[in-house]
mmCIF file of C-alpha atoms and ligand atoms in Angstrom:
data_model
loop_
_atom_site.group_PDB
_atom_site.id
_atom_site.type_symbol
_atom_site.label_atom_id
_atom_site.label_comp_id
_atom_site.label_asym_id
_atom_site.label_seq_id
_atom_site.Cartn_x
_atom_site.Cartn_y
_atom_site.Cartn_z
ATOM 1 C CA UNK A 1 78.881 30.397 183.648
ATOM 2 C CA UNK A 2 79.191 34.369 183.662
ATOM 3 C CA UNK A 3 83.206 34.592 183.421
ATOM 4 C CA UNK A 4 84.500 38.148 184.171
ATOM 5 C CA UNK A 5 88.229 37.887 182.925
ATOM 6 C CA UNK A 6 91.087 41.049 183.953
ATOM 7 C CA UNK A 7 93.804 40.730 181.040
ATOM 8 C CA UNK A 8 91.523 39.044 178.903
ATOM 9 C CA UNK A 9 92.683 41.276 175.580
ATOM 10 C CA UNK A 10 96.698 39.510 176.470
ATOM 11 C CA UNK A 11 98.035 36.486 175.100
ATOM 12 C CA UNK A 12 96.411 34.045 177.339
ATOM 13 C CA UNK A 13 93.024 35.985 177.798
ATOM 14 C CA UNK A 14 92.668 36.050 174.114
ATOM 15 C CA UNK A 15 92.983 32.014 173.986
ATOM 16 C CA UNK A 16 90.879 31.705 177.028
ATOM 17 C CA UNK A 17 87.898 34.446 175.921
ATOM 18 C CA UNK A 18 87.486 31.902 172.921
ATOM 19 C CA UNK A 19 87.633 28.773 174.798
ATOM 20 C CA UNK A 20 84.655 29.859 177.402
ATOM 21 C CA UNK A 21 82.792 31.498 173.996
ATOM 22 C CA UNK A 22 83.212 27.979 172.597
ATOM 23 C CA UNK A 23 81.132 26.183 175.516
ATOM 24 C CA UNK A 24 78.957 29.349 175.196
ATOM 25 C CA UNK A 25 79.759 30.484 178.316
ATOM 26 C CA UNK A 26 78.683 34.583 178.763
ATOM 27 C CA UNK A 27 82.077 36.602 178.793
ATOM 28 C CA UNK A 28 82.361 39.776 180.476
ATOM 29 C CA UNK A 29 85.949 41.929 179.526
ATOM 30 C CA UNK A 30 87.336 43.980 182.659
ATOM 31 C CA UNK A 31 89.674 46.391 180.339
ATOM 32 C CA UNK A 32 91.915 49.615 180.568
ATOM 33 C CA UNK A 33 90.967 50.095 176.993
ATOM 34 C CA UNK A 34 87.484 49.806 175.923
ATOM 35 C CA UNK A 35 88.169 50.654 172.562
ATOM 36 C CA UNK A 36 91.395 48.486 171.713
ATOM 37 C CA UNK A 37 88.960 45.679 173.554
ATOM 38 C CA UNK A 38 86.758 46.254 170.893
ATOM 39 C CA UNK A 39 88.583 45.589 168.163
ATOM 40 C CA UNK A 40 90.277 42.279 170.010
ATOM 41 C CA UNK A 41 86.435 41.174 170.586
ATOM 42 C CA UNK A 42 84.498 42.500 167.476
ATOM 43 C CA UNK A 43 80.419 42.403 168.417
ATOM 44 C CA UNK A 44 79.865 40.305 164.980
ATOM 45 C CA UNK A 45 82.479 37.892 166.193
ATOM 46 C CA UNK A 46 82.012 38.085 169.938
ATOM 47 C CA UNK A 47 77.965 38.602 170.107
ATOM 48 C CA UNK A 48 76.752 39.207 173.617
ATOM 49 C CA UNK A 49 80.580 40.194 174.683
ATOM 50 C CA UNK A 50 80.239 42.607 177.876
ATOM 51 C CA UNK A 51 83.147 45.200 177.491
ATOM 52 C CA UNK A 52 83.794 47.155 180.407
ATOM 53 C CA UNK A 53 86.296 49.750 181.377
ATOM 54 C CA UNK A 54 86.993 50.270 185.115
ATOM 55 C CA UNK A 55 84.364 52.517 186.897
ATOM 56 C CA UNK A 56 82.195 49.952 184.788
ATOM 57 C CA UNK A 57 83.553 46.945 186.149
ATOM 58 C CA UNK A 58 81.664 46.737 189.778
ATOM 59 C CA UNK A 59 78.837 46.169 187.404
ATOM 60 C CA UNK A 60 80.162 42.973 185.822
ATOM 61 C CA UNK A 61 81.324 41.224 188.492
ATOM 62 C CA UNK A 62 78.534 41.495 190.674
ATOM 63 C CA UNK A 63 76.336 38.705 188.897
ATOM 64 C CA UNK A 64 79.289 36.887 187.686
ATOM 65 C CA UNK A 65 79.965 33.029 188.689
ATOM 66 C CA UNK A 66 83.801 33.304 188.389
ATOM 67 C CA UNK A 67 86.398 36.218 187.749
ATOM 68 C CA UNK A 68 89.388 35.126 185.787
ATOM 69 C CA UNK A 69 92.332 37.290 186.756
ATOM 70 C CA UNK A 70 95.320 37.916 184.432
ATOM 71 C CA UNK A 71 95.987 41.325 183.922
ATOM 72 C CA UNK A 72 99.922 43.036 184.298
ATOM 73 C CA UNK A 73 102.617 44.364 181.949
ATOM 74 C CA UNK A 74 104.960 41.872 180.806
ATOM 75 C CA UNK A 75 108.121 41.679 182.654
ATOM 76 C CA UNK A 76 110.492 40.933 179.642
ATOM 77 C CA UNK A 77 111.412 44.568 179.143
ATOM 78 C CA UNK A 78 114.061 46.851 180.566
ATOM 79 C CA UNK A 79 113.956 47.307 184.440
ATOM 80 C CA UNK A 80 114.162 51.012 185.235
ATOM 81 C CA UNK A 81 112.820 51.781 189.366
ATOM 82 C CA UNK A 82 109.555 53.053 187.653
ATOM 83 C CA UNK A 83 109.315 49.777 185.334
ATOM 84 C CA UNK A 84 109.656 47.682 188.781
ATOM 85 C CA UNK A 85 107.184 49.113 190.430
ATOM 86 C CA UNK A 86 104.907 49.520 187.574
ATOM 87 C CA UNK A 87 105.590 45.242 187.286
ATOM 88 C CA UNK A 88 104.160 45.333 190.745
ATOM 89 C CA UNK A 89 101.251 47.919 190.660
ATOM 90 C CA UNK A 90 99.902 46.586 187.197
ATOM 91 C CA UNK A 91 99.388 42.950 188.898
ATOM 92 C CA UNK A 92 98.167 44.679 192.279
ATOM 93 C CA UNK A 93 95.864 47.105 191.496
ATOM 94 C CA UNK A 94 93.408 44.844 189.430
ATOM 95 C CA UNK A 95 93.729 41.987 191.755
ATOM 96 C CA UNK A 96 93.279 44.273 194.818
ATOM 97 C CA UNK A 97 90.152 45.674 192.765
ATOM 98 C CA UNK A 98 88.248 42.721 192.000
ATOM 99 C CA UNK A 99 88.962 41.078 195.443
ATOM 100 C CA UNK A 100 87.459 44.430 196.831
ATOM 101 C CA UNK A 101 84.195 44.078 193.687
ATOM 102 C CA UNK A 102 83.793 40.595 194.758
ATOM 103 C CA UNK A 103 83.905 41.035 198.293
ATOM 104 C CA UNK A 104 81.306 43.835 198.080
ATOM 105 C CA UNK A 105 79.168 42.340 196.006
ATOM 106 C CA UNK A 106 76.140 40.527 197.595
ATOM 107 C CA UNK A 107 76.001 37.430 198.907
ATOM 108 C CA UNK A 108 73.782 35.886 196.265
ATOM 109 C CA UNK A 109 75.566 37.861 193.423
ATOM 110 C CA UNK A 110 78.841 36.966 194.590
ATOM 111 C CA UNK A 111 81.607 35.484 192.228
ATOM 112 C CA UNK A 112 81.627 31.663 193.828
ATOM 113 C CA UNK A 113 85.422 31.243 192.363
ATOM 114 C CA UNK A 114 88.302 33.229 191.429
ATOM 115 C CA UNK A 115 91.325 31.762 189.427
ATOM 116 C CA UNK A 116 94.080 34.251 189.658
ATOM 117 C CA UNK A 117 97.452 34.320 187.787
ATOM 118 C CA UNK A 118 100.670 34.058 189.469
ATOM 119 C CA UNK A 119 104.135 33.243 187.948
ATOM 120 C CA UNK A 120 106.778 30.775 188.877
ATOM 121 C CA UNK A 121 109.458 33.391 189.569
ATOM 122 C CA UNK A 122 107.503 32.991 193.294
ATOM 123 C CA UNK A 123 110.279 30.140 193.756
ATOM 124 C CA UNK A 124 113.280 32.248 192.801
ATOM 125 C CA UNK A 125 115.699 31.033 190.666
ATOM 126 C CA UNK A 126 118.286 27.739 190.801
ATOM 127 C CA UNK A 127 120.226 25.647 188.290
ATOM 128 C CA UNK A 128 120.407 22.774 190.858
ATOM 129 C CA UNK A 129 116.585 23.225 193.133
ATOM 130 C CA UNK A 130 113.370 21.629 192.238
ATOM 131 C CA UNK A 131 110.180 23.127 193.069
ATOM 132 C CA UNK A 132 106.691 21.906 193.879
ATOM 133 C CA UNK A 133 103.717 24.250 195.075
ATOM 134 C CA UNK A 134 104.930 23.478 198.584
ATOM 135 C CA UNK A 135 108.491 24.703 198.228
ATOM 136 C CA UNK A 136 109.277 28.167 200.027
ATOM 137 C CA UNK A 137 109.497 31.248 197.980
ATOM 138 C CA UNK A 138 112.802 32.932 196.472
ATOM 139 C CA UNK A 139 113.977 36.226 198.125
ATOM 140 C CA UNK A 140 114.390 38.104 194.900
ATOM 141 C CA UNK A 141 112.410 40.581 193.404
ATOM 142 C CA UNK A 142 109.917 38.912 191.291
ATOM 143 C CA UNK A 143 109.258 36.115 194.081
ATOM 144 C CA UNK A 144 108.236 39.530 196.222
ATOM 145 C CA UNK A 145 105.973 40.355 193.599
ATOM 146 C CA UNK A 146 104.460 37.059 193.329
ATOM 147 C CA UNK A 147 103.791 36.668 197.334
ATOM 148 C CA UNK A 148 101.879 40.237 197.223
ATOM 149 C CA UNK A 149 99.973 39.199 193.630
ATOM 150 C CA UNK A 150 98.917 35.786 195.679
ATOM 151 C CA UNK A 151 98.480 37.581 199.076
ATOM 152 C CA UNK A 152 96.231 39.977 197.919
ATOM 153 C CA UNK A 153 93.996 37.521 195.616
ATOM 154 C CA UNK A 154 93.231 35.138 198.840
ATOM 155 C CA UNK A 155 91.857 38.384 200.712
ATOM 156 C CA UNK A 156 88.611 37.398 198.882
ATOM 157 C CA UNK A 157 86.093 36.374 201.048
ATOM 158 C CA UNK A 158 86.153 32.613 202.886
ATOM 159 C CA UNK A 159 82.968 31.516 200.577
ATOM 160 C CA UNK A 160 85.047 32.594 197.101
ATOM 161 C CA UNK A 161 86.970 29.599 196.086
ATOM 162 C CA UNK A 162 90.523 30.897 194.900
ATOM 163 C CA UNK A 163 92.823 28.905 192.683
ATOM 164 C CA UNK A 164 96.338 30.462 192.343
ATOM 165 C CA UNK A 165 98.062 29.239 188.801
ATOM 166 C CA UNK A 166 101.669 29.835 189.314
ATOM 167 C CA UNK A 167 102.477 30.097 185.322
ATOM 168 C CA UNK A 168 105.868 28.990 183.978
ATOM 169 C CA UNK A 169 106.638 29.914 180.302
ATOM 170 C CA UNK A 170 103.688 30.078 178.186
ATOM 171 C CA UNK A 171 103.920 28.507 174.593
ATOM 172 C CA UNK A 172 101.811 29.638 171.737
ATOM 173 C CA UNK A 173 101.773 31.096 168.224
ATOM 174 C CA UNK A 174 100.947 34.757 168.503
ATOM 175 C CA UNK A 175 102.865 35.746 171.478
ATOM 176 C CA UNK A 176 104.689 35.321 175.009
ATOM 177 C CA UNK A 177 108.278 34.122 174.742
ATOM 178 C CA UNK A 178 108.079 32.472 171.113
ATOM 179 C CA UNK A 179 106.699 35.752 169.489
ATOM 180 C CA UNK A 180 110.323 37.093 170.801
ATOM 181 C CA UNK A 181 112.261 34.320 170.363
ATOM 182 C CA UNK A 182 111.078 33.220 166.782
ATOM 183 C CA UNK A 183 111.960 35.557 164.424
ATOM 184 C CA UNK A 184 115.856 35.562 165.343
ATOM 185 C CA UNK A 185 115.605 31.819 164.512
ATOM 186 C CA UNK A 186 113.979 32.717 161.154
ATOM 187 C CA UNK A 187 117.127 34.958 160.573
ATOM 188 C CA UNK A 188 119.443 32.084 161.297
ATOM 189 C CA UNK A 189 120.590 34.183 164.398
ATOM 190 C CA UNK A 190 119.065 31.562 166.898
ATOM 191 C CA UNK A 191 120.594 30.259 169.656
ATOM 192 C CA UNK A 192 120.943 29.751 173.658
ATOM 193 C CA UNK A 193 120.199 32.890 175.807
ATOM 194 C CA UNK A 194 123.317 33.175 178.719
ATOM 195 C CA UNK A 195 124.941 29.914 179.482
ATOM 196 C CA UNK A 196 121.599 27.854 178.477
ATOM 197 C CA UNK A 197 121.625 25.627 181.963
ATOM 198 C CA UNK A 198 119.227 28.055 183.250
ATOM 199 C CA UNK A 199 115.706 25.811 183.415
ATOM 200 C CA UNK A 200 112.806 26.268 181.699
ATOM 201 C CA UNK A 201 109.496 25.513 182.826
ATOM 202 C CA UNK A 202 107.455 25.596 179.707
ATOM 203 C CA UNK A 203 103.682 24.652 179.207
ATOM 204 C CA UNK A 204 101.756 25.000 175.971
ATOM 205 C CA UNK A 205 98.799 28.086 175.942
ATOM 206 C CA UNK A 206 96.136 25.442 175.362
ATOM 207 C CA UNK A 207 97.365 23.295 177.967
ATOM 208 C CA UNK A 208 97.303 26.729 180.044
ATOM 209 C CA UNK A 209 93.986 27.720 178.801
ATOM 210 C CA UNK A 210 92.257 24.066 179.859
ATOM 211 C CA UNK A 211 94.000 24.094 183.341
ATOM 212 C CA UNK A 212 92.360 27.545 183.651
ATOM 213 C CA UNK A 213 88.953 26.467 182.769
ATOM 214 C CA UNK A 214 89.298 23.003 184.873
ATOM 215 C CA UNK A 215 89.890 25.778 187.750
ATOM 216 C CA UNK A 216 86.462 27.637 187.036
ATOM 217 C CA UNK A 217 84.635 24.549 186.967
ATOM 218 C CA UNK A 218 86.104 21.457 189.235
ATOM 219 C CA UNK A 219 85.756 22.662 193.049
ATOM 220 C CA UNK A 220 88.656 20.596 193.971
ATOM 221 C CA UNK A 221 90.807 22.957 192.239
ATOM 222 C CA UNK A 222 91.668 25.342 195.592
ATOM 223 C CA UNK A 223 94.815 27.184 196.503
ATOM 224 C CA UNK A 224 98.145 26.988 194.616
ATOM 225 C CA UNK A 225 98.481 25.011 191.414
ATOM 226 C CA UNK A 226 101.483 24.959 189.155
ATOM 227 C CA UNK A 227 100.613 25.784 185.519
ATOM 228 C CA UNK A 228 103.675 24.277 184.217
ATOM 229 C CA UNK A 229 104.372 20.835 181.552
ATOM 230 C CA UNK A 230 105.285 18.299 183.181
ATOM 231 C CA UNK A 231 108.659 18.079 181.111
ATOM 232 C CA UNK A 232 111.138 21.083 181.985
ATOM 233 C CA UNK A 233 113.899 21.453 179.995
ATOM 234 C CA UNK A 234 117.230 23.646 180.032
ATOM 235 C CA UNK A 235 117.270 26.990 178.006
ATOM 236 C CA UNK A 236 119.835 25.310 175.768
ATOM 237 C CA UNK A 237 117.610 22.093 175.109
ATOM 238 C CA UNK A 238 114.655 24.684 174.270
ATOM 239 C CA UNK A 239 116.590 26.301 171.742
ATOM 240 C CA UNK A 240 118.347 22.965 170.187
ATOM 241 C CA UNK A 241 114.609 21.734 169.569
ATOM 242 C CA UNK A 242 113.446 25.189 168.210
ATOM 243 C CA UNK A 243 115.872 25.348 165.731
ATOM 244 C CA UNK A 244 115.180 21.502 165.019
ATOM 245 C CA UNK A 245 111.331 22.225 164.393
ATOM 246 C CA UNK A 246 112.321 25.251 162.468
ATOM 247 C CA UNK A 247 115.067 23.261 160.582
ATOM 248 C CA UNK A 248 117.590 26.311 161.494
ATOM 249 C CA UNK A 249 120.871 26.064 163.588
ATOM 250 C CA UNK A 250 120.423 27.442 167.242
ATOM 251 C CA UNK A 251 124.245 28.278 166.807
ATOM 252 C CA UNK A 252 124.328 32.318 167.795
ATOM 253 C CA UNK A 253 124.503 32.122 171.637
ATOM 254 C CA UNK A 254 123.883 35.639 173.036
ATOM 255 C CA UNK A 255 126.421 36.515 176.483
ATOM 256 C CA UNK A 256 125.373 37.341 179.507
ATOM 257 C CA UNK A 257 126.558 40.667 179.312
ATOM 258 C CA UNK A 258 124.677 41.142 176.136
ATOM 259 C CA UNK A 259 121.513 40.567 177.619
ATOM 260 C CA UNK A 260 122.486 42.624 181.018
ATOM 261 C CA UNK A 261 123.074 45.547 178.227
ATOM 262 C CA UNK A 262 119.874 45.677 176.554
ATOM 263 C CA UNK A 263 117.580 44.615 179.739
ATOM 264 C CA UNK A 264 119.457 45.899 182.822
ATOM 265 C CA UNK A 265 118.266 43.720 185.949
ATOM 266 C CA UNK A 266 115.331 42.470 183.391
ATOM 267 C CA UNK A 267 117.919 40.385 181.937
ATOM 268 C CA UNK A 268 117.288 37.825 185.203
ATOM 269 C CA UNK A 269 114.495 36.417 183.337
ATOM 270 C CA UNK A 270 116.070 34.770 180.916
ATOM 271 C CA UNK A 271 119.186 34.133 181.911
ATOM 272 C CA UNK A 272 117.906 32.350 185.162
ATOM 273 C CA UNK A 273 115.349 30.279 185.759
ATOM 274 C CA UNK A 274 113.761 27.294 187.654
ATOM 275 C CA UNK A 275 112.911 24.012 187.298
ATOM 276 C CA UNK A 276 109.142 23.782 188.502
ATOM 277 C CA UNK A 277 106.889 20.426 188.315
ATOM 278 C CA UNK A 278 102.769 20.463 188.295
ATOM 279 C CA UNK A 279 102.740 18.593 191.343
ATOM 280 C CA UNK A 280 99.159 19.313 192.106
ATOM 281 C CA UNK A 281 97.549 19.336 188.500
ATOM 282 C CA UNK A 282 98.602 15.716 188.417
ATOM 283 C CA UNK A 283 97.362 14.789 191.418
ATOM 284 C CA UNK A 284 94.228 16.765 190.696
ATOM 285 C CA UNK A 285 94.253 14.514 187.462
ATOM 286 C CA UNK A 286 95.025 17.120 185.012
ATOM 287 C CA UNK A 287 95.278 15.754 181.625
ATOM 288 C CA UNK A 288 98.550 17.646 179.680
ATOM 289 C CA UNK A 289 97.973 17.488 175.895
ATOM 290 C CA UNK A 290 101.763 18.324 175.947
ATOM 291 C CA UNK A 291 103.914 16.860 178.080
ATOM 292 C CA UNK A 292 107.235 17.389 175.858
ATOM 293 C CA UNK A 293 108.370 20.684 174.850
ATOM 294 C CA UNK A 294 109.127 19.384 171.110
ATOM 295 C CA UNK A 295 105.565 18.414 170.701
ATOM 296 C CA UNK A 296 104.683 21.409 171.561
ATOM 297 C CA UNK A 297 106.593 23.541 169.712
ATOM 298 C CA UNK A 298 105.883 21.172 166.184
ATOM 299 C CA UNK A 299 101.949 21.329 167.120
ATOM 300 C CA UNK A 300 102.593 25.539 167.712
ATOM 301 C CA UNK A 301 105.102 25.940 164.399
ATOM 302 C CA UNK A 302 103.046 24.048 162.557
HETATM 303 P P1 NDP B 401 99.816 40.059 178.256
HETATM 304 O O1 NDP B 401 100.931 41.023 178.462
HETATM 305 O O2 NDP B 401 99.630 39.505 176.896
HETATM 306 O O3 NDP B 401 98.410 40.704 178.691
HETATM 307 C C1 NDP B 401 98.166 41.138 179.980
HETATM 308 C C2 NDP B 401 96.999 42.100 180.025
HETATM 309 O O4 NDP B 401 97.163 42.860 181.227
HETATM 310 C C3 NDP B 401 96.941 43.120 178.901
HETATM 311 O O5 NDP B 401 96.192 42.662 177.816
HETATM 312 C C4 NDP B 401 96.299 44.334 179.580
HETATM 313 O O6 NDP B 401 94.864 44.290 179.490
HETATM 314 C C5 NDP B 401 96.688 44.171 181.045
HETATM 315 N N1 NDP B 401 97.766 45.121 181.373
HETATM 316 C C6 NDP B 401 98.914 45.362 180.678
HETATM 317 N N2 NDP B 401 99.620 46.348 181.268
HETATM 318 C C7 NDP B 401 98.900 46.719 182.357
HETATM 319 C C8 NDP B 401 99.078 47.719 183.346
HETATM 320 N N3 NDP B 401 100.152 48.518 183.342
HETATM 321 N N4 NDP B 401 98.139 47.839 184.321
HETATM 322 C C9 NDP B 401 97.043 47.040 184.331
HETATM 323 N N5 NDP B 401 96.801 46.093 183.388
HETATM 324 C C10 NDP B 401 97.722 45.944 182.435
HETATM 325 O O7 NDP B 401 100.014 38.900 179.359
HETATM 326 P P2 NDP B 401 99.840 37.332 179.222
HETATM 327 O O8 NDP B 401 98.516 37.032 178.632
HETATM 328 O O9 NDP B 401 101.056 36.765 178.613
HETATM 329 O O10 NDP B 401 99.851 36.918 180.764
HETATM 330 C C11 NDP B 401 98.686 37.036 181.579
HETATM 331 C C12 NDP B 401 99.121 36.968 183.036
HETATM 332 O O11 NDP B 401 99.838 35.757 183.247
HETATM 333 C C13 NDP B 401 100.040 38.125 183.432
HETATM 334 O O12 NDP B 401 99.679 38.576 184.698
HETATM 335 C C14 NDP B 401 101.411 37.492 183.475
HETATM 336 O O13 NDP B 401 102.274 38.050 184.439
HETATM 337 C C15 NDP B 401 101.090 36.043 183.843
HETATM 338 N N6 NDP B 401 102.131 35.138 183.344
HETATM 339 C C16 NDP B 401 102.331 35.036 181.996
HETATM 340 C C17 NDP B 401 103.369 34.249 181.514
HETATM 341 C C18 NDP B 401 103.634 34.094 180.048
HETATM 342 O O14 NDP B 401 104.603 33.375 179.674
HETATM 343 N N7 NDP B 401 102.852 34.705 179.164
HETATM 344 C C19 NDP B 401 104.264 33.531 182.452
HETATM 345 C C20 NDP B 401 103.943 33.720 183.835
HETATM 346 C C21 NDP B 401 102.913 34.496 184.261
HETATM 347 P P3 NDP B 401 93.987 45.614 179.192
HETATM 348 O O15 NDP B 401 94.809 46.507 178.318
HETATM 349 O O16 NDP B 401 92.781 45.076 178.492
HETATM 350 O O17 NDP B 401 93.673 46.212 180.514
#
């Protein structure tokens, strides 16, 4: 495959760019940054890696089997009206622009498949609900932002096959939630975010990162797909079997009001969550390498 991939210099995209280089798949990076790309994706490490900064990336994706679409600022920051809408636009813009490179492209250079992130915070948030891919969406922000990220990734054209991945919490060594979480544990200043009965639907990057390339490559893999473990667990629970696979307490629970004070309306993604099964990824017969968040975090700690 030809695999054009937005976001690919992120946390995920980095795991993923080496998975498809692994099968020798030919990797094309749709960037903001040519240069920081660069130094991600080294030409002695990466050789034959297509780097390409916007006005560049019409180029790339006409010719391409698949596009890979992950690109968006993180969300785990403080919340300001420009920060909200900047959440939005970031995830937007890039979908909006490949959907409009593949769509253009022609018919025999098309993309055939686009796999398209999307988060779980398209539910909303309970202590009590259970969600599948057919539950309805929340009514807060963030489920707003997922409906227009998803919305705007099926305008592709009827002959693209799109796979949306909502993603829960993504579990890996150099960054997402751990690379936060980690080094307060190291400290002995660990513990349970808010009450820690929020849920957590957790699944491990590789797990991520193979559910990702089964999408590029299995046709049955169409529509909505949860890209969560198959094991959620409570915040608390989380943090109990951190600290255990550390060997530190998770004893230092930080309020509420703590949390409110350093991320504003941000704070809502940690101290609520969701409780989100892969419904479809099992039926699909998706194989998760881990299906219990201590496994994962020993293999990731390691
Ligand atoms: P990262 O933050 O690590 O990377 C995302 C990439 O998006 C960056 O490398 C960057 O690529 C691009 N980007 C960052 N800011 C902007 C911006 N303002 N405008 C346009 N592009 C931007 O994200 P992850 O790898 O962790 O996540 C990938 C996707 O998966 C994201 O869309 C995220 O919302 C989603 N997701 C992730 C979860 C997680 O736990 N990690 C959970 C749920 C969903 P470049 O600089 O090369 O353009």
């Amino acid at each position: 495959m030809t695999v054009s991939v937005t976001g690919a210099t992120g946390f995920i995209g980095r795991r993923l760019v080496q998975r498809l280089r692994a099968d020798n798949h030919s990797i094309r990076v749709l960037t903001r940054s040519k240069s920081k790309a660069e130094q991600i994706f080294p030409a002695k490490d990466f050789p034959g890696i297509v780097i390409a900064e916007e006005p560049e990336w019409g180029k790339c994706v006409q010719g391409s089997t698949a596009v890979v679409n992950l690109a968006g600022l993180p969300i785990s920051t403080r919340w300001s009206p420009e920060v909200k809408k900047e959440i939005k636009d970031s995830r937007i813009r890039p979908t909006s622009k490949v959907v409009e490179l593949i769509n253009n492209s022609s018919a025999e250079a098309r993309p055939t498949v686009l796999v398209s992130a999307t988060a779980v915070g398209y539910y909303g948030t309970s202590e009590t609900g259970v969600f599948d891919e057919n539950s309805p969406s929340g009514k807060d922000y963030l489920s707003e932002v997922c409906r227009e990220w998803e919305g705007t990734a099926l305008k592709a054209n009827k002959d693209v096959r799109v796979a949306l991945i909502r993603i829960g919490v993504v579990l890996g060594k150099d960054g997402g939630a751990l690379a936060m979480m980690v080094p307060f544990f190291q400290m002995f200043a660990g513990g349970p975010l808010g009450s820690g009965q929020q849920w957590f639907s957790w699944i491990h990057v590789d797990d991520l990162v193979n559910l990702i390339y089964e999408a590029l490559t299995n046709p049955s893999y169409q529509g909505v797909i949860n890209g969560t473990a198959p094991n959620p667990v409570r915040l608390g629970e989380m943090c109990q079997q951190l600290g255990s696979v550390l060997s530190r307490p998770s004893w230092l629970p930080v309020p509420d009001f703590a949390l409110k004070a350093l991320l504003g309306e941000g704070a809502t993604v940690v101290l609520e969550g969701q409780k989100v099964l892969p419904v479809r990824a099992k039926e699909l017969g998706f194989e998760f390498k881990y299906k219990y968040v201590k496994d994962a975090l020993r293999a990731i700690m390691q």
